[in-house]
Coordinates of C-alpha atoms in Angstrom, one line a residue:
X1 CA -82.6 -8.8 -8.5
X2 CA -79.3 -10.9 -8.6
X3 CA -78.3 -13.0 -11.5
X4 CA -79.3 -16.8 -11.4
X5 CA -76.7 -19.6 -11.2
X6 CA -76.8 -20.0 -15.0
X7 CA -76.2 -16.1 -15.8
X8 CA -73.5 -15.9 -13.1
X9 CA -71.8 -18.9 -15.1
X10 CA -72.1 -17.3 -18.3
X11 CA -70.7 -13.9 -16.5
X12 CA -67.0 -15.8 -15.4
X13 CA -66.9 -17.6 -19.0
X14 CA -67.2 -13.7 -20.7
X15 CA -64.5 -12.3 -18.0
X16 CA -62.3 -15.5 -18.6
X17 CA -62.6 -14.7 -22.1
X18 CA -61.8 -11.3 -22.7
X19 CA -58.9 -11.9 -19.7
X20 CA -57.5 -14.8 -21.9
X21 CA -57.9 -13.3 -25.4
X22 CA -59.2 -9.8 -24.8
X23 CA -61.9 -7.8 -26.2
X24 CA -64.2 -10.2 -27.4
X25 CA -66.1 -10.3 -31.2
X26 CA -70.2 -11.2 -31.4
X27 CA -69.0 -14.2 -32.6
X28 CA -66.8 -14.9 -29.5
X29 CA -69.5 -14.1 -27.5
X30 CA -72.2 -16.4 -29.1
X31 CA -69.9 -19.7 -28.9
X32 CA -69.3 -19.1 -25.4
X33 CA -72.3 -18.4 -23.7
X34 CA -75.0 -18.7 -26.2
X35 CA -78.4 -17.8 -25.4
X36 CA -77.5 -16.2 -22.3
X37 CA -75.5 -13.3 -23.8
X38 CA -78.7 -11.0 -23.9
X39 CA -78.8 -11.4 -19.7
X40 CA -75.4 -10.3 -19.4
X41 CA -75.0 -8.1 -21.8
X42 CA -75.4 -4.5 -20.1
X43 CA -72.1 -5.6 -17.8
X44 CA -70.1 -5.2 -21.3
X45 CA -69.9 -2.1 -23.6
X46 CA -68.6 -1.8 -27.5
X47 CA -65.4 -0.7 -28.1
X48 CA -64.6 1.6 -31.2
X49 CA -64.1 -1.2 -33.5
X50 CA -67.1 -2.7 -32.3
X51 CA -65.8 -5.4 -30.0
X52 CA -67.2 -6.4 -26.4
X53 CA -65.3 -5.8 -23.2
X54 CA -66.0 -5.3 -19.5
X55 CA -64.5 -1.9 -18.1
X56 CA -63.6 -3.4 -14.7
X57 CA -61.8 -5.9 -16.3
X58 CA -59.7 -3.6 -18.4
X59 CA -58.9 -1.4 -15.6
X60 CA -57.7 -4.2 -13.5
X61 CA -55.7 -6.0 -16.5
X62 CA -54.0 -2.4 -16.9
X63 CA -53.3 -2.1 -13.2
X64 CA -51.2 -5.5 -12.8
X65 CA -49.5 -4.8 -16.0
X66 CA -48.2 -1.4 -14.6
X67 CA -47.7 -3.6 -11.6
X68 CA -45.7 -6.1 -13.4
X69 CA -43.6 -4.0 -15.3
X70 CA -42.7 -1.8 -11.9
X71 CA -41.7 -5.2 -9.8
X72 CA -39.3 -5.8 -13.4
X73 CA -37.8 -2.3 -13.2
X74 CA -37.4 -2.8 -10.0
X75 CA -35.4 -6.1 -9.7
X76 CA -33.5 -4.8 -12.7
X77 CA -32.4 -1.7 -10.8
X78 CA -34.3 1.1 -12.8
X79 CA -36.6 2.5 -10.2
X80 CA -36.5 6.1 -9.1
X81 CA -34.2 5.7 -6.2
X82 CA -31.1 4.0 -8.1
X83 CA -28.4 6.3 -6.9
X84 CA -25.7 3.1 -5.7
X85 CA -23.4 3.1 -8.1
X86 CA -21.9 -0.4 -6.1
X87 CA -23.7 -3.2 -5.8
X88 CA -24.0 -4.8 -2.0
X89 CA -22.9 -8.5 -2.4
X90 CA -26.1 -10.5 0.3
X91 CA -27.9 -9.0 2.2
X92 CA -24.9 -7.4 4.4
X93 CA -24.0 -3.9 4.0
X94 CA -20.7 -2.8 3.6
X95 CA -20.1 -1.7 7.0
X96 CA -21.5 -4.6 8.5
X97 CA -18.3 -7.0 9.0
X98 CA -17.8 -11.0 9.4
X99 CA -16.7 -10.7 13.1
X100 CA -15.4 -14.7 12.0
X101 CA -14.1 -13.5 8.8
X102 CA -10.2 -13.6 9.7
X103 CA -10.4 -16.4 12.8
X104 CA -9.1 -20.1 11.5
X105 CA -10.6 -22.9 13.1
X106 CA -8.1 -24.6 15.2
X107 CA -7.5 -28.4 15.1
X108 CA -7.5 -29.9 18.3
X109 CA -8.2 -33.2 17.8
X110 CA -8.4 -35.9 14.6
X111 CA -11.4 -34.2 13.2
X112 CA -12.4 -31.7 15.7
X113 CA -12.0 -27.9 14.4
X114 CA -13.0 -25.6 17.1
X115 CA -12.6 -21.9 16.6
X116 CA -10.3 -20.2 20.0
X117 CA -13.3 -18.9 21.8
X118 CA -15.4 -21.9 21.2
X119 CA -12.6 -24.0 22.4
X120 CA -11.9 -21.2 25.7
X121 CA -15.4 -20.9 26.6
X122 CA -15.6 -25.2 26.7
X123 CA -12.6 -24.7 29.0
X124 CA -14.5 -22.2 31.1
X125 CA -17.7 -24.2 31.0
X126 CA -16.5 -27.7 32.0
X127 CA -12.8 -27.6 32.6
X128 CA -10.1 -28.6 30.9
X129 CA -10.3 -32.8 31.9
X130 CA -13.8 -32.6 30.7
X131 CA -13.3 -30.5 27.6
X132 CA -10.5 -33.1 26.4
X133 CA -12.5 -36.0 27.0
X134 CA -15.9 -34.1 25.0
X135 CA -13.4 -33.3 22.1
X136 CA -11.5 -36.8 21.8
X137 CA -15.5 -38.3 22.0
X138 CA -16.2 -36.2 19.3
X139 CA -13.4 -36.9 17.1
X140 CA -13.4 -40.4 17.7
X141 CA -17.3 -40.6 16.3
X142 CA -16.4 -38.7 13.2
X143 CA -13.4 -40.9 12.5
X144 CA -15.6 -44.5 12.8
X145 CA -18.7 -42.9 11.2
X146 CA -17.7 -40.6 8.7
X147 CA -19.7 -38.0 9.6
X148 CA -19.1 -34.5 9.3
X149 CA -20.7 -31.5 11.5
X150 CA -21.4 -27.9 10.3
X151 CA -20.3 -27.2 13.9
X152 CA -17.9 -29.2 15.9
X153 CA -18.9 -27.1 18.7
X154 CA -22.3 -27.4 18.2
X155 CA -22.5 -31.3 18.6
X156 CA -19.9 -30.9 21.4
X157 CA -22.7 -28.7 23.3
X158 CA -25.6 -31.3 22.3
X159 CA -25.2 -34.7 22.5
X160 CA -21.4 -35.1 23.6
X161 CA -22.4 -32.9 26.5
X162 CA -25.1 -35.3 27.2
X163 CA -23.0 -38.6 27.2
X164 CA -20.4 -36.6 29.7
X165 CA -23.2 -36.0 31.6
X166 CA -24.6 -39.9 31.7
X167 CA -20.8 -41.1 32.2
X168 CA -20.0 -38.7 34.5
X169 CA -17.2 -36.8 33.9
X170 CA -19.4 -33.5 34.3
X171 CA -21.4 -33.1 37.0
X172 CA -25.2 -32.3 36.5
X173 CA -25.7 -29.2 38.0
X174 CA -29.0 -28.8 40.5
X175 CA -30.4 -25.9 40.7
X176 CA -31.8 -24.8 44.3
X177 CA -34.4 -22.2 44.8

């Protein structure tokens, strides 16, 4: 038969224990769970030295210790496979290049730095009257608000794209089926 609400109680308080402080003394034992020790006892067993622990318990502190110390070794670089003598800088690899790494942005407007093929695919997107007027919109904002963009181009092909579209100067395109 199972243990009663009481035992199971007194059970947690002995694991917490002897997790907390380890392998616990008679003593211990008796100001934690009092009476009860003799209906939990036979889950524990004496030590050499004559102190209570629960073998599960012990395995399972030893386990995430090993654990612990491998996921240290590991983020300190002394696991089994350290054979880079260079360390990679991110998450890129070496051979893995910044395709953006050498392109400037270009200045086209008070404000508005565009990189050549963001700037070229506008032009091929909306036309050149269109592109000025999206760029000098643009520009225009940032200099009477203050604000700053991660990406020009990116607010050029959000909301400035969207005010073109509700003044006109692009046309909305339909789509037939």
């Amino acid at each position: 038969m199972g243990m009663t609400f009481e035992e199971k109680g007194a059970y947690i308080e002995l694991l917490m224990l002897q997790f907390n402080r380890g392998h616990m003394t008679s003593h211990m034992i008796g100001q934690t769970v009092g009476q009860l020790w003799v209906k939990v006892e036979d889950k524990f067993v004496k030590d050499a030295d004559g102190l209570w622990y629960n073998v599960r318990l012990e395995e399972e502190k030893i386990k995430r210790s090993n654990f612990v110390s491998s996921r240290i070794n590991n983020k300190l670089g002394k696991n089994q496979y350290n054979n880079s003598t260079k360390k990679e800088r991110g998450h890129m690899t070496s051979h893995m290049e910044d395709e953006n790494k050498d392109v400037i942005k270009i200045e086209y407007k008070d404000n508005v730095n565009l990189f050549k093929k963001e700037y070229d695919t506008l032009l091929e997107k909306y036309g050149k009257t269109a592109t000025d007027w999206m760029i000098d919109k643009l520009g225009n904002y940032k200099l009477s608000k203050g604000k700053k963009y991660k990406s020009d181009y990116g607010a050029i092909n959000t909301w400035v794209v969207d005010e073109a579209k509700k003044k006109k100067i692009i046309k909305q395109q339909v789509l037939e089926y």
